Short mmCIF file of C-alpha atoms in Angstrom, two decimals:
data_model
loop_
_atom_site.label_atom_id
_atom_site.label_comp_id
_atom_site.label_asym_id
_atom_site.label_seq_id
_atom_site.Cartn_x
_atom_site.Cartn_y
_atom_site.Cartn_z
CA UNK A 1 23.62 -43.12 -99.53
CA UNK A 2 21.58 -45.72 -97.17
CA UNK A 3 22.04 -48.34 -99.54
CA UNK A 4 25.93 -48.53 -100.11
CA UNK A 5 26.99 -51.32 -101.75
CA UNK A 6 23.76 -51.22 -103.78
CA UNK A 7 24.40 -47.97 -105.31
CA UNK A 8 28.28 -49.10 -106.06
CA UNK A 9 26.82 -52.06 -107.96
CA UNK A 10 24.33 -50.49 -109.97
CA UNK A 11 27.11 -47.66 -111.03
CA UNK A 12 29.39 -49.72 -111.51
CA UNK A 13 27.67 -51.59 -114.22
CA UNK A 14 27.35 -48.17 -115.92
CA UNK A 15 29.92 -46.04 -115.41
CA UNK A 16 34.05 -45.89 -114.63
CA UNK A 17 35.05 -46.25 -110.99
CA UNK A 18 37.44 -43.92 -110.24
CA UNK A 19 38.42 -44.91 -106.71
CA UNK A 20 36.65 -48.19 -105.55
CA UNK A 21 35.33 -48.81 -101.99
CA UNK A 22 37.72 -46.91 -99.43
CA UNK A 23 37.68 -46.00 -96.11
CA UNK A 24 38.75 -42.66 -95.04
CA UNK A 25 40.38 -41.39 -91.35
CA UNK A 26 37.07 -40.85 -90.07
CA UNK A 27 35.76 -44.70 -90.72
CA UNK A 28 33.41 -43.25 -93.68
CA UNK A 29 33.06 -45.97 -96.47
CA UNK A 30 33.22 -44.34 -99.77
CA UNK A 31 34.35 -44.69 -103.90
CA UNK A 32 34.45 -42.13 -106.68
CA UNK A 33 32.73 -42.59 -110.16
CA UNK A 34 32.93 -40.34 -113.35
CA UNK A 35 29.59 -39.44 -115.00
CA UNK A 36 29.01 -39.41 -118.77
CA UNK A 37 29.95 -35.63 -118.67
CA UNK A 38 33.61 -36.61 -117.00
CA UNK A 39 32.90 -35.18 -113.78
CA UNK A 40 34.12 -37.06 -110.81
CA UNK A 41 31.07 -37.93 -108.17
CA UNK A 42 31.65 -39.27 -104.57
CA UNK A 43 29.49 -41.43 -102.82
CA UNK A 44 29.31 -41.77 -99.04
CA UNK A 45 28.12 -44.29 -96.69
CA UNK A 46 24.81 -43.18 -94.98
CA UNK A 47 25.27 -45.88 -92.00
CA UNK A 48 28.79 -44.79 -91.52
CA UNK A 49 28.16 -41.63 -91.33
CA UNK A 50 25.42 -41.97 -88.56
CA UNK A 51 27.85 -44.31 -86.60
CA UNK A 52 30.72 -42.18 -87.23
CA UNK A 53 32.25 -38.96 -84.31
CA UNK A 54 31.05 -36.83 -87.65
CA UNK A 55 27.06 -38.34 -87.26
CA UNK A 56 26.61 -36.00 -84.23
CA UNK A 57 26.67 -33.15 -86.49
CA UNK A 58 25.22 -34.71 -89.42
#
């Protein structure tokens, strides 16, 4: 997602956050939502991920 904290602010508004704004081992900034059909979505950090050892193979 290139616009992060966007896209956590527009879902929030409309759907249950499961697991708010983390960061994992690997410096990637991400949270967890549930849709209206109960699955559970994750949402990653587009910048992070470029900046991150993982962006290499990205």
């Amino acid at each position: 997602m290139d616009d992060f904290d966007g896209a956590h602010d527009r879902i929030a508004r409309h759907a249950e956050i499961i697991k708010d704004t983390d960061t994992d081992h690997t410096g990637q900034r991400m949270f967890y939502f549930r849709d209206p059909d109960g699955c559970v979505i994750g949402i990653n950090d587009q910048a992070a991920l470029k900046a991150s050892d993982l962006g290499k193979y990205a």
